[in-house]
Coordinates of C-alpha atoms in Angstrom, one line a residue:
X744 CA 161.9 133.9 183.5
X745 CA 163.1 132.9 180.1
X746 CA 160.8 129.9 179.7
X747 CA 158.0 132.2 180.7
X748 CA 158.6 134.8 178.0
X749 CA 158.9 132.5 175.0
X750 CA 157.4 129.2 173.8
X751 CA 159.2 126.2 172.6
X752 CA 159.2 127.6 169.0
X753 CA 161.2 130.4 170.1
X754 CA 164.0 128.5 171.5
X755 CA 167.2 128.5 169.3
X756 CA 169.2 125.3 168.6
X757 CA 172.4 125.2 170.6
X758 CA 174.6 123.8 168.0
X759 CA 174.9 123.3 164.2
X760 CA 174.2 119.6 164.5
X761 CA 170.7 120.5 166.1
X762 CA 169.7 122.7 163.3
X763 CA 168.3 121.5 159.9
X764 CA 170.4 122.5 156.9
X765 CA 167.3 124.1 155.3
X766 CA 166.4 126.4 158.2
X767 CA 167.5 129.9 157.4
X768 CA 170.2 131.2 159.8
X769 CA 169.4 133.9 162.4
X770 CA 169.1 137.4 161.1
X771 CA 167.7 136.3 157.8
X772 CA 164.0 137.2 157.0
X773 CA 161.9 134.2 157.7
X774 CA 159.6 133.1 154.7
X775 CA 155.9 133.2 155.1
X776 CA 154.3 129.9 156.3
X777 CA 152.6 127.8 153.6
X778 CA 148.9 127.5 153.7
X779 CA 147.4 124.2 154.4
X780 CA 146.1 123.8 150.7
X781 CA 149.6 124.5 149.2
X782 CA 151.5 121.3 148.7
X783 CA 154.6 120.7 146.7
X784 CA 153.8 119.8 143.2
X785 CA 155.4 117.0 141.0
X786 CA 158.1 117.9 138.4
X787 CA 155.9 116.5 135.8
X788 CA 153.1 118.9 136.6
X789 CA 152.3 121.6 134.0
X790 CA 153.7 125.1 134.9
X791 CA 151.5 128.0 135.7
X792 CA 149.8 129.5 132.7
X793 CA 149.7 126.3 130.5
X794 CA 146.3 125.0 129.8
X795 CA 145.5 121.5 131.0
X796 CA 144.9 119.3 127.9
X797 CA 142.7 116.8 129.9
X798 CA 140.2 119.5 130.3
X799 CA 139.2 119.4 126.7
X800 CA 137.7 116.2 125.0
X801 CA 139.9 114.6 122.5
X802 CA 141.8 111.3 121.7
X803 CA 143.7 111.6 125.0
X804 CA 140.5 111.8 127.1
X805 CA 139.7 108.3 128.0
X806 CA 138.3 107.0 131.4
X807 CA 139.1 109.6 134.1
X808 CA 140.7 111.8 131.6
X809 CA 137.9 114.4 131.1
X810 CA 137.7 117.8 132.7
X811 CA 138.1 118.0 136.4
X812 CA 139.6 114.5 136.7
X813 CA 142.8 114.0 138.8
X814 CA 143.6 110.6 137.6
X815 CA 146.6 110.2 135.5
X816 CA 146.2 109.0 131.8
X817 CA 147.9 105.9 130.4
X818 CA 151.3 106.3 128.8
X819 CA 150.2 104.5 125.7
X820 CA 147.1 106.9 125.1
X821 CA 148.0 109.3 122.3
X822 CA 148.2 112.9 123.3
X823 CA 145.5 115.5 122.5
X824 CA 145.7 116.9 119.0
X825 CA 147.3 113.8 117.5
X826 CA 145.9 112.4 114.3
X827 CA 147.0 109.4 112.5
X828 CA 146.3 111.1 109.2
X829 CA 148.4 114.2 110.0
X830 CA 151.1 112.7 112.1
X831 CA 154.4 114.6 112.3
X832 CA 157.2 112.9 110.1
X833 CA 160.0 114.2 112.3
X834 CA 161.2 110.6 113.2
X835 CA 160.1 108.8 110.2
X836 CA 163.0 107.8 107.7
X837 CA 162.7 109.5 104.4
X838 CA 162.4 106.0 102.5
X839 CA 159.8 104.8 105.1
X840 CA 159.8 101.9 107.2
X841 CA 159.8 98.5 105.2
X842 CA 157.2 95.8 106.0
X843 CA 158.8 92.4 106.6
X844 CA 157.0 89.6 105.1
X845 CA 158.4 86.0 105.3
X846 CA 157.4 84.1 102.2
X847 CA 156.2 80.7 102.9
X848 CA 157.7 79.3 99.7
X849 CA 161.1 79.4 101.2
X850 CA 162.3 76.5 103.3
X851 CA 161.7 77.0 107.0
X852 CA 165.4 76.8 107.7
X853 CA 165.9 80.1 105.8
X854 CA 162.9 81.8 107.3
X855 CA 163.8 81.0 110.9
X856 CA 167.4 81.8 110.3
X857 CA 166.3 85.2 109.0
X858 CA 164.1 85.8 112.1
X859 CA 166.9 84.9 114.5
X860 CA 169.2 87.3 112.6
X861 CA 166.7 90.0 112.8
X862 CA 166.5 92.4 115.8
X863 CA 163.6 91.6 118.1
X864 CA 161.8 94.8 117.4
X865 CA 161.7 94.1 113.7
X866 CA 160.4 90.6 113.8
X867 CA 157.0 90.2 112.1
X868 CA 154.1 88.9 114.1
X869 CA 153.8 85.2 114.2
X870 CA 151.2 83.4 111.9
X871 CA 150.2 80.4 113.9
X872 CA 150.2 77.5 111.5
X873 CA 148.7 74.8 114.0
X874 CA 145.3 75.4 115.5
X875 CA 144.9 75.6 119.4
X876 CA 141.9 75.8 121.6
X877 CA 140.3 79.0 122.8
X878 CA 142.4 79.1 126.0
X879 CA 145.5 79.2 123.9
X880 CA 148.5 76.8 123.5
X881 CA 149.6 74.6 126.4
X882 CA 152.8 76.5 127.1
X883 CA 154.6 73.8 129.0
X884 CA 153.8 71.0 126.5
X885 CA 155.0 73.2 123.6
X886 CA 158.2 74.1 125.3
X887 CA 158.9 70.3 126.3
X888 CA 158.1 69.3 122.6
X889 CA 160.5 72.0 121.3
X890 CA 163.3 70.7 123.7
X891 CA 162.8 67.2 122.7
X892 CA 163.0 68.1 119.0
X893 CA 166.2 70.2 119.5
X894 CA 167.7 67.4 121.6
X895 CA 167.5 65.0 118.7
X896 CA 168.9 67.5 116.3
X897 CA 171.9 68.4 118.4
X898 CA 172.6 64.8 119.2
X899 CA 172.6 64.1 115.5
X900 CA 175.3 66.5 114.8
X901 CA 173.3 69.7 113.6
X902 CA 175.0 73.1 114.1
X903 CA 173.9 75.2 117.0
X904 CA 172.4 77.9 114.8
X905 CA 170.2 75.3 112.9
X906 CA 169.0 73.8 116.1
X907 CA 168.0 77.3 117.5
X908 CA 166.1 77.9 114.1
X909 CA 164.2 74.6 114.4
X910 CA 163.3 75.4 118.0
X911 CA 162.2 78.8 117.1
X912 CA 160.0 77.5 114.3
X913 CA 158.2 75.0 116.5
X914 CA 157.3 77.5 119.1
X915 CA 156.2 80.1 116.6
X916 CA 154.0 77.6 114.8
X917 CA 152.0 76.9 118.0
X918 CA 151.6 80.7 118.8
X919 CA 154.5 81.3 121.1
X920 CA 156.1 84.3 119.5
X921 CA 158.0 85.8 122.3
X922 CA 160.3 82.7 122.8
X923 CA 164.1 82.8 122.8
X924 CA 165.9 79.4 122.6
X925 CA 169.5 79.0 123.6
X926 CA 171.8 76.1 122.5
X927 CA 175.1 75.0 124.0
X928 CA 177.0 71.8 123.5
X929 CA 175.2 69.7 126.2
X930 CA 172.3 71.9 127.3
X931 CA 169.1 73.3 125.5
X932 CA 167.0 76.0 127.1
X933 CA 164.0 78.0 126.0
X934 CA 162.3 81.0 127.6
X935 CA 158.8 82.2 126.9
X936 CA 157.3 85.5 128.1
X937 CA 153.6 85.9 127.6
X938 CA 153.6 89.6 127.9
X939 CA 155.8 92.4 129.1
X940 CA 154.2 92.2 132.6
X941 CA 154.3 88.4 133.1
X942 CA 157.1 86.4 134.3
X943 CA 158.9 84.3 131.8
X944 CA 158.5 80.6 131.7
X945 CA 161.9 78.8 131.2
X946 CA 162.6 75.2 130.5
X947 CA 165.8 73.2 129.8
X948 CA 167.0 69.8 128.8
X949 CA 170.5 68.2 129.0
X950 CA 171.8 66.3 126.0
X951 CA 173.7 63.4 127.5
X952 CA 174.2 61.0 124.6
X953 CA 175.1 61.7 121.0
X954 CA 174.8 59.3 118.1
X955 CA 175.1 59.4 114.3
X956 CA 171.9 58.4 112.5
X957 CA 171.1 60.6 109.6
X958 CA 167.9 58.7 108.9
X959 CA 166.5 59.8 112.3
X960 CA 167.7 63.2 111.6
X961 CA 165.8 63.5 108.3
X962 CA 162.7 62.2 110.1
X963 CA 163.1 65.1 112.6
X964 CA 163.3 67.6 109.7
X965 CA 160.2 66.1 108.2
X966 CA 158.2 66.6 111.3
X967 CA 159.5 70.1 111.6
X968 CA 158.4 70.9 108.0
X969 CA 155.0 69.5 108.6
X970 CA 154.6 71.7 111.8
X971 CA 155.9 74.9 110.2
X972 CA 154.9 75.1 106.6
X973 CA 152.4 72.5 105.8
X974 CA 149.1 74.4 105.3
X975 CA 146.9 71.4 104.7
X976 CA 148.4 69.1 107.4
X977 CA 147.3 69.7 110.9
X978 CA 149.8 68.6 113.5
X979 CA 148.4 68.8 117.0
X980 CA 150.6 68.5 120.0
X981 CA 149.4 65.0 120.6
X982 CA 150.2 64.1 116.9
X983 CA 153.6 65.6 117.2
X984 CA 154.5 63.7 120.4
X985 CA 153.4 60.5 118.8
X986 CA 155.4 61.0 115.7
X987 CA 158.5 62.1 117.9
X988 CA 158.1 58.8 119.9
X989 CA 158.0 56.8 116.6
X990 CA 161.2 58.5 115.5
X991 CA 162.9 57.7 118.8
X992 CA 161.7 53.9 118.7
X993 CA 162.8 53.4 115.1
X994 CA 165.7 51.1 114.6
X995 CA 168.9 52.0 112.6
X996 CA 168.4 51.3 108.8
X997 CA 171.6 49.1 108.7
X998 CA 172.4 46.4 111.1
X999 CA 175.7 46.1 113.0
X1000 CA 177.5 43.7 110.5
X1001 CA 176.7 46.0 107.6
X1002 CA 178.3 48.9 109.6
X1003 CA 181.5 46.8 110.3
X1004 CA 181.6 45.8 106.5
X1005 CA 181.4 49.5 105.6
X1006 CA 184.3 50.5 107.9
X1007 CA 186.3 47.8 106.1
X1008 CA 185.3 49.1 102.7
X1009 CA 186.1 52.6 103.7
X1010 CA 189.6 51.7 104.9
X1011 CA 190.4 49.5 101.7
X1012 CA 189.2 52.2 99.4
X1013 CA 191.3 54.8 101.1
X1014 CA 194.4 52.5 100.9
X1015 CA 193.9 52.2 97.2
X1016 CA 193.3 55.9 96.9
X1017 CA 196.9 56.6 98.3
X1018 CA 198.6 54.0 96.0
X1019 CA 197.7 50.5 97.4
X1020 CA 196.8 47.4 95.5
X1021 CA 194.4 44.5 95.9
X1022 CA 196.3 42.9 98.8
X1023 CA 196.7 46.3 100.5
X1024 CA 192.9 46.7 100.1
X1025 CA 192.2 43.3 101.7
X1026 CA 194.6 43.7 104.6
X1027 CA 193.4 47.4 105.3
X1028 CA 189.7 46.3 105.3
X1029 CA 190.5 43.3 107.7
X1030 CA 192.4 45.7 110.0
X1031 CA 189.6 48.4 110.1
X1032 CA 186.8 45.7 110.7
X1033 CA 188.8 44.2 113.5
X1034 CA 189.2 47.7 115.1
X1035 CA 185.6 48.4 114.6
X1036 CA 184.6 45.2 116.6
X1037 CA 187.2 46.1 119.2
X1038 CA 185.7 49.6 119.6
X1039 CA 182.2 48.0 119.9
X1040 CA 183.4 45.7 122.7
X1041 CA 184.9 48.7 124.6
X1042 CA 181.6 50.6 124.2
X1043 CA 179.6 47.6 125.6
X1044 CA 181.9 47.7 128.7
X1045 CA 181.1 51.3 129.2
X1046 CA 184.5 52.8 128.3
X1047 CA 184.7 56.5 127.2
X1048 CA 184.9 57.3 123.5
X1049 CA 188.5 58.2 123.9
X1050 CA 189.5 54.6 124.7
X1051 CA 187.2 53.4 122.0
X1052 CA 189.1 55.5 119.3
X1053 CA 192.4 54.4 120.7
X1054 CA 191.4 50.7 120.6
X1055 CA 190.0 51.0 117.0
X1056 CA 193.3 52.6 115.8
X1057 CA 195.5 49.8 117.1
X1058 CA 194.5 46.8 114.7
X1059 CA 195.3 48.6 111.4
X1060 CA 198.6 49.9 112.7
X1061 CA 199.5 46.4 114.1
X1062 CA 198.7 44.8 110.8
X1063 CA 200.8 47.3 108.9
X1064 CA 203.7 46.9 111.1
X1065 CA 203.4 43.0 110.8
X1066 CA 203.6 43.3 107.0
X1067 CA 206.7 45.4 107.5
X1068 CA 208.3 42.6 109.6
X1069 CA 207.6 40.1 106.9
X1070 CA 209.8 42.2 104.5
X1071 CA 207.0 41.9 101.8
X1072 CA 207.8 43.9 98.8
X1073 CA 204.3 43.7 97.3
X1074 CA 202.5 45.2 100.3
X1075 CA 202.8 48.8 101.4
X1076 CA 202.4 48.9 105.2
X1077 CA 202.0 52.7 105.2
X1078 CA 198.9 52.5 102.9
X1079 CA 197.3 50.0 105.4
X1080 CA 197.8 52.1 108.3
X1081 CA 196.6 55.2 106.4
X1082 CA 193.5 53.4 105.3
X1083 CA 192.6 52.6 108.9
X1084 CA 193.1 56.3 109.9
X1085 CA 190.6 57.4 107.1
X1086 CA 187.8 55.5 108.9
X1087 CA 188.6 57.1 112.4
X1088 CA 189.3 60.8 111.7
X1089 CA 186.3 62.8 113.2
X1090 CA 185.6 64.8 110.2
X1091 CA 181.9 65.2 111.1
X1092 CA 182.6 66.7 114.5
X1093 CA 185.3 68.9 113.1
X1094 CA 183.0 70.5 110.5
X1095 CA 180.2 71.1 113.0
X1096 CA 182.6 72.8 115.4
X1097 CA 184.1 75.1 112.8
X1098 CA 180.6 75.8 111.6
X1099 CA 179.5 76.9 115.0
X1100 CA 182.6 79.0 115.5
X1101 CA 182.1 80.9 112.1
X1102 CA 178.3 81.5 112.9
X1103 CA 179.1 83.0 116.3
X1104 CA 178.4 80.2 118.8
X1105 CA 182.0 80.2 120.3
X1106 CA 181.0 78.2 123.4
X1107 CA 179.5 75.3 121.5
X1108 CA 182.4 75.6 118.9
X1109 CA 185.1 75.5 121.6
X1110 CA 183.3 72.3 123.2
X1111 CA 183.1 70.6 119.8
X1112 CA 186.7 71.3 118.9
X1113 CA 187.8 70.1 122.3
X1114 CA 185.9 66.8 121.6
X1115 CA 187.6 66.5 118.3
X1116 CA 191.1 67.2 120.0
X1117 CA 190.4 64.3 122.5
X1118 CA 189.3 61.8 119.7
X1119 CA 192.5 62.8 117.8
X1120 CA 194.7 62.2 120.8
X1121 CA 193.0 58.9 121.3
X1122 CA 193.8 57.9 117.7
X1123 CA 197.3 59.1 118.0
X1124 CA 197.8 57.2 121.3
X1125 CA 196.7 54.0 119.7
X1126 CA 198.9 54.4 116.6
X1127 CA 201.9 55.6 118.4
X1128 CA 201.7 52.6 120.7
X1129 CA 201.9 50.3 117.8
X1130 CA 204.5 52.3 116.1
X1131 CA 206.8 52.3 119.1
X1132 CA 206.3 48.5 119.5
X1133 CA 207.2 48.0 115.9
X1134 CA 210.4 50.2 116.1
X1135 CA 211.5 48.1 119.1
X1136 CA 211.0 44.9 117.1
X1137 CA 213.1 46.3 114.1
X1138 CA 210.3 47.3 111.8
X1139 CA 211.8 49.5 109.0
X1140 CA 209.4 52.5 108.8
X1141 CA 210.6 55.3 106.7
X1142 CA 208.9 58.6 107.5
X1143 CA 210.6 60.3 104.5
X1144 CA 208.6 58.1 102.1
X1145 CA 205.7 59.6 100.4
X1146 CA 202.9 57.8 98.6
X1147 CA 203.0 57.4 94.8
X1148 CA 199.5 58.3 93.8
X1149 CA 197.8 55.9 91.3
X1150 CA 198.2 57.4 87.8
X1151 CA 194.8 56.0 86.7
X1152 CA 192.2 58.8 87.2
X1153 CA 189.3 56.6 86.4
X1154 CA 190.2 54.1 89.2
X1155 CA 190.8 57.0 91.7
X1156 CA 187.3 58.5 91.0
X1157 CA 185.7 55.1 91.4
X1158 CA 187.6 54.4 94.7
X1159 CA 186.7 58.0 95.9
X1160 CA 183.0 57.3 95.3
X1161 CA 183.2 53.9 97.0
X1162 CA 184.7 55.5 100.0
X1163 CA 182.0 58.0 100.1
X1164 CA 179.4 55.3 99.8
X1165 CA 180.9 53.4 102.9
X1166 CA 181.0 56.7 104.8
X1167 CA 177.3 57.2 104.0
X1168 CA 176.4 53.8 105.4
X1169 CA 178.3 54.3 108.6
X1170 CA 176.4 57.6 109.1
X1171 CA 173.2 55.7 108.9
X1172 CA 171.9 57.8 105.9
X1173 CA 168.6 57.2 104.1
X1174 CA 168.9 55.1 101.0
X1175 CA 167.5 57.8 98.9
X1176 CA 170.3 60.2 99.8
X1177 CA 173.2 57.8 99.2
X1178 CA 173.4 58.2 95.4
X1179 CA 173.5 61.9 95.6
X1180 CA 176.2 62.1 98.3
X1181 CA 178.2 59.5 96.4
X1182 CA 178.2 61.7 93.3
X1183 CA 179.1 64.7 95.4
X1184 CA 182.2 62.8 96.8
X1185 CA 183.3 61.9 93.3
X1186 CA 183.1 65.6 92.1
X1187 CA 185.1 66.7 95.2
X1188 CA 187.9 64.2 94.4
X1189 CA 187.9 65.3 90.6
X1190 CA 188.3 69.0 91.7
X1191 CA 191.1 68.0 94.2
X1192 CA 192.9 65.8 91.7
X1193 CA 192.6 68.5 89.0
X1194 CA 194.0 71.3 91.0
X1195 CA 196.6 69.5 93.3
X1196 CA 198.0 66.9 90.9
X1197 CA 197.5 68.4 87.4
X1198 CA 197.6 72.1 88.3
X1199 CA 200.3 71.7 90.9
X1200 CA 198.4 73.9 93.4
X1201 CA 198.9 73.6 97.1
X1202 CA 196.9 70.6 98.5
X1203 CA 195.5 72.6 101.3
X1204 CA 194.0 75.2 98.8
X1205 CA 192.8 72.5 96.6
X1206 CA 191.1 70.8 99.5
X1207 CA 189.4 74.0 100.6
X1208 CA 188.1 74.6 97.0
X1209 CA 186.8 70.9 96.7
X1210 CA 185.3 71.2 100.1
X1211 CA 183.5 74.5 99.2
X1212 CA 181.9 72.7 96.1
X1213 CA 180.7 70.0 98.5
X1214 CA 179.1 72.5 100.9
X1215 CA 177.5 74.3 97.8
X1216 CA 176.1 71.2 96.3
X1217 CA 175.0 69.8 99.6
X1218 CA 173.0 73.0 100.3
X1219 CA 171.3 72.8 96.9
X1220 CA 170.4 69.1 97.4
X1221 CA 169.0 69.8 100.8
X1222 CA 166.9 72.8 99.6
X1223 CA 165.5 70.5 96.8
X1224 CA 164.6 67.9 99.4
X1225 CA 163.5 70.4 102.1
X1226 CA 165.8 68.5 104.8
X1227 CA 169.1 68.9 106.5
X1228 CA 172.4 69.4 104.4
X1229 CA 174.5 67.1 106.6
X1230 CA 173.5 63.8 104.8
X1231 CA 174.8 65.4 101.6
X1232 CA 178.0 66.9 102.9
X1233 CA 179.6 64.8 105.6
X1234 CA 180.1 61.7 103.7
X1235 CA 181.3 63.6 100.6
X1236 CA 184.3 64.9 102.5
X1237 CA 185.7 61.5 103.2
X1238 CA 188.2 61.4 100.3
X1239 CA 189.6 64.8 101.4
X1240 CA 190.5 63.8 105.0
X1241 CA 194.1 64.2 105.9
X1242 CA 194.9 60.5 106.6
X1243 CA 198.4 60.3 105.0
X1244 CA 199.7 63.5 106.5
X1245 CA 198.5 62.2 109.9
X1246 CA 200.2 58.9 109.5
X1247 CA 203.6 60.4 108.5
X1248 CA 203.5 62.9 111.4
X1249 CA 202.9 60.2 113.9
X1250 CA 205.6 58.1 112.3
X1251 CA 208.2 60.9 112.5
X1252 CA 207.3 61.4 116.3
X1253 CA 207.7 57.6 116.9
X1254 CA 211.1 57.6 115.3
X1255 CA 212.3 60.7 117.2
X1256 CA 212.3 62.9 114.0
X1257 CA 210.1 65.5 115.8
X1258 CA 210.5 68.3 113.2
X1259 CA 209.4 66.1 110.4
X1260 CA 206.5 64.7 112.3
X1261 CA 205.2 68.1 113.6
X1262 CA 205.4 69.5 110.0
X1263 CA 203.2 66.6 108.8
X1264 CA 200.8 67.0 111.7
X1265 CA 200.5 70.8 111.0
X1266 CA 199.7 70.0 107.4
X1267 CA 197.0 67.5 108.6
X1268 CA 195.6 70.2 110.9
X1269 CA 195.7 72.8 108.2
X1270 CA 193.9 70.3 105.8
X1271 CA 191.2 69.5 108.2
X1272 CA 190.5 73.3 108.9
X1273 CA 190.4 73.8 105.1
X1274 CA 187.7 71.2 104.7
X1275 CA 185.8 72.7 107.5
X1276 CA 186.1 76.4 106.4
X1277 CA 185.5 75.3 102.7
X1278 CA 182.2 73.5 103.5
X1279 CA 180.8 76.3 105.5
X1280 CA 181.9 78.8 102.9
X1281 CA 180.2 76.8 100.2
X1282 CA 177.0 76.7 102.3
X1283 CA 177.0 80.5 102.8
X1284 CA 177.7 81.2 99.1
X1285 CA 174.6 79.0 98.2
X1286 CA 172.5 81.1 100.6
X1287 CA 174.1 84.4 99.3
X1288 CA 172.6 83.9 95.8
X1289 CA 169.3 82.7 97.1
X1290 CA 166.5 85.1 97.7
X1291 CA 166.6 86.1 101.3
X1292 CA 163.0 85.6 103.0
X1293 CA 161.5 88.9 104.2
X1294 CA 164.2 91.2 102.7
X1295 CA 163.0 94.2 100.7
X1296 CA 164.3 94.9 97.3
X1297 CA 167.9 95.8 97.4
X1298 CA 168.4 95.0 101.1
X1299 CA 171.5 93.5 102.2
X1300 CA 171.8 90.1 104.0
X1301 CA 172.3 90.3 107.8
X1302 CA 175.3 88.6 109.3
X1303 CA 175.0 85.8 111.8
X1304 CA 176.5 87.9 114.5
X1305 CA 177.8 91.4 114.7
X1306 CA 180.5 92.0 117.3
X1307 CA 181.9 95.4 116.0
X1308 CA 178.8 97.1 114.6
X1309 CA 179.5 95.9 111.0

C-alpha cells in the first residue's frame, strides 16, 4: 500500500550515507526547482546590472566580439575604453621605462655579457646581422654551429661566462633570440624556443679533449667577430662551417722540438730568477726538456694527464739530487728543481677555475679546481719520489735554506721577460701577441719586486697586486685587438708562480718536517689564489671604467650573479 501511495521520488533515504550532503534535511522547505534555461554561470561572468562591454563597438570588439556574440575575446585584446594616448599611469615608474640599446661599437664580448646579465624580460629584440632566406634560419644547423664554436672555446681554456656569451652572440646573429646556452666543464647545451606555444629545441655536445692552442682560440674569436659585428661581411652558415673546419685542420704554429726547447728555456729562466747561475740554467733546462719528452712519451701511450705530470716532474728533481750527491758548491740543486716546477705548475687552469667561481659558475669552477688539484698531486708524487730516493742515498737537502735573490734588477727583469716568452710559445700563441705579453710579464715582475723586496710588503699581497695589473693590461690589449684576453694574461703570470714555496714544502714533507712543509705548501696555495683573484679583479676593474653597452646615463652595472638580491 505504501508503494501505491507515492512514487520513487517520495521515498526517503534510509541512512545518511545514501543521502547527498547538499540535499536539505527533512522538515526544511524545499527550494523551487530551477527552470530548464537557468544554468550555473561562470565565476568570471559579469554580475547582474553591469552592462556588457562587448555589446558596444570599440577596441575590444574583434571577430566575434560584437553585440550578441557569445565567443570569448582574446586575453591580449585591449579592453574597451583603452586608449594608448590616454593610458592610465598607475603602474608606470615616475622616471619612465628606459630603452635598452646595445651600441655596436663595443666588442661583442661586452655586449653579449651585458645581455646575459640582463633579465630576460628586459633584453632588447635581436638585430639579425646575417641574412637568412624567407623560411627563416635553419634552427638545427645554427644550434650545431654554435655548439661547435663553444666546444673550441671551452677546450681552449676560456671561462664559462665568455663561452656562454659567444654562443649567445652566434644564435642572436642568425635570428634565434629565444636561446639559452648552458656551459659546464665537459658539457655544452643550448635550447631554443620558437614561441611561447612551441616546444623548445635542445641540442648538446660533450667536450672530451682539451688542449692549449691560443692561435686557434684567436681564430675562433675572429670568426665570432665577423658573425656578430661585421656589417659589410656576410657570413652564411655554409661559410661559417667552412671557416670552422679550416680552424680545426690548421696545424699548431710551433713544432714539437720548439715546444721542448721553450720548456727548457722556461725552467732555466726560472732557476736564474731564484738565484741560480749559468750552470744552473743549463742543468735546469736539460732536466725540463727531458721531462717534457718523457711526458710526450706517456701521452703517446695513452696514460692520463696525472701520470704525465708525475713523469715530467721526475727528471728535474733527479738532476737536482744528482748535483747534491756530487757535493758541488757552485751549483744550487734547489734552484734546478724549482725551475722544473715552474714549467709544470697549472697556472692557466687555476686562473680559469677561480674566474668561473667568481662569476657564479660554481659547478664548472669546482671541476676545474679539482683538475688542478689532480695535476698538483701528480707533480707532488713525482718530486716526492725523487726526494725520498735522494734522502735514502744520503743527499743533503736543507729545507730551512732560502734562495738568495739576485741583486741585479736588470737581470731579473730580463729573465722574467724570457720566462714569459717561453711560456707564450708553450701556449701556442700568435706571433703578433708574443711581444705584448712579454712586456706584460716584465711589468708584473717589476711591480712584484718593488713591493716585496724594496717595499718589504707581504709576497702574497705583492703577487695579488702584480696579477691585478696583468689582468688590467690584458683586458686593455684584448679590447684593442677585439680578441680573447687569455693570450695577454696567462703567460704574463709565469714569473709569479709559487715554484720555490712548492719545492720547500715538498722537501719538508720528504724529510719528515711536516710543519715546515705544510707551512710552505700553504704559502704556495695562497700565492696561487692571489694570482687567480688578482687577474680576475684586474679584468673586472677594466670593465668597471669602460662604458657599459646598453646602460642608461647613471645606471649601475649589473653583477654576474645575484644570490641574495643585491
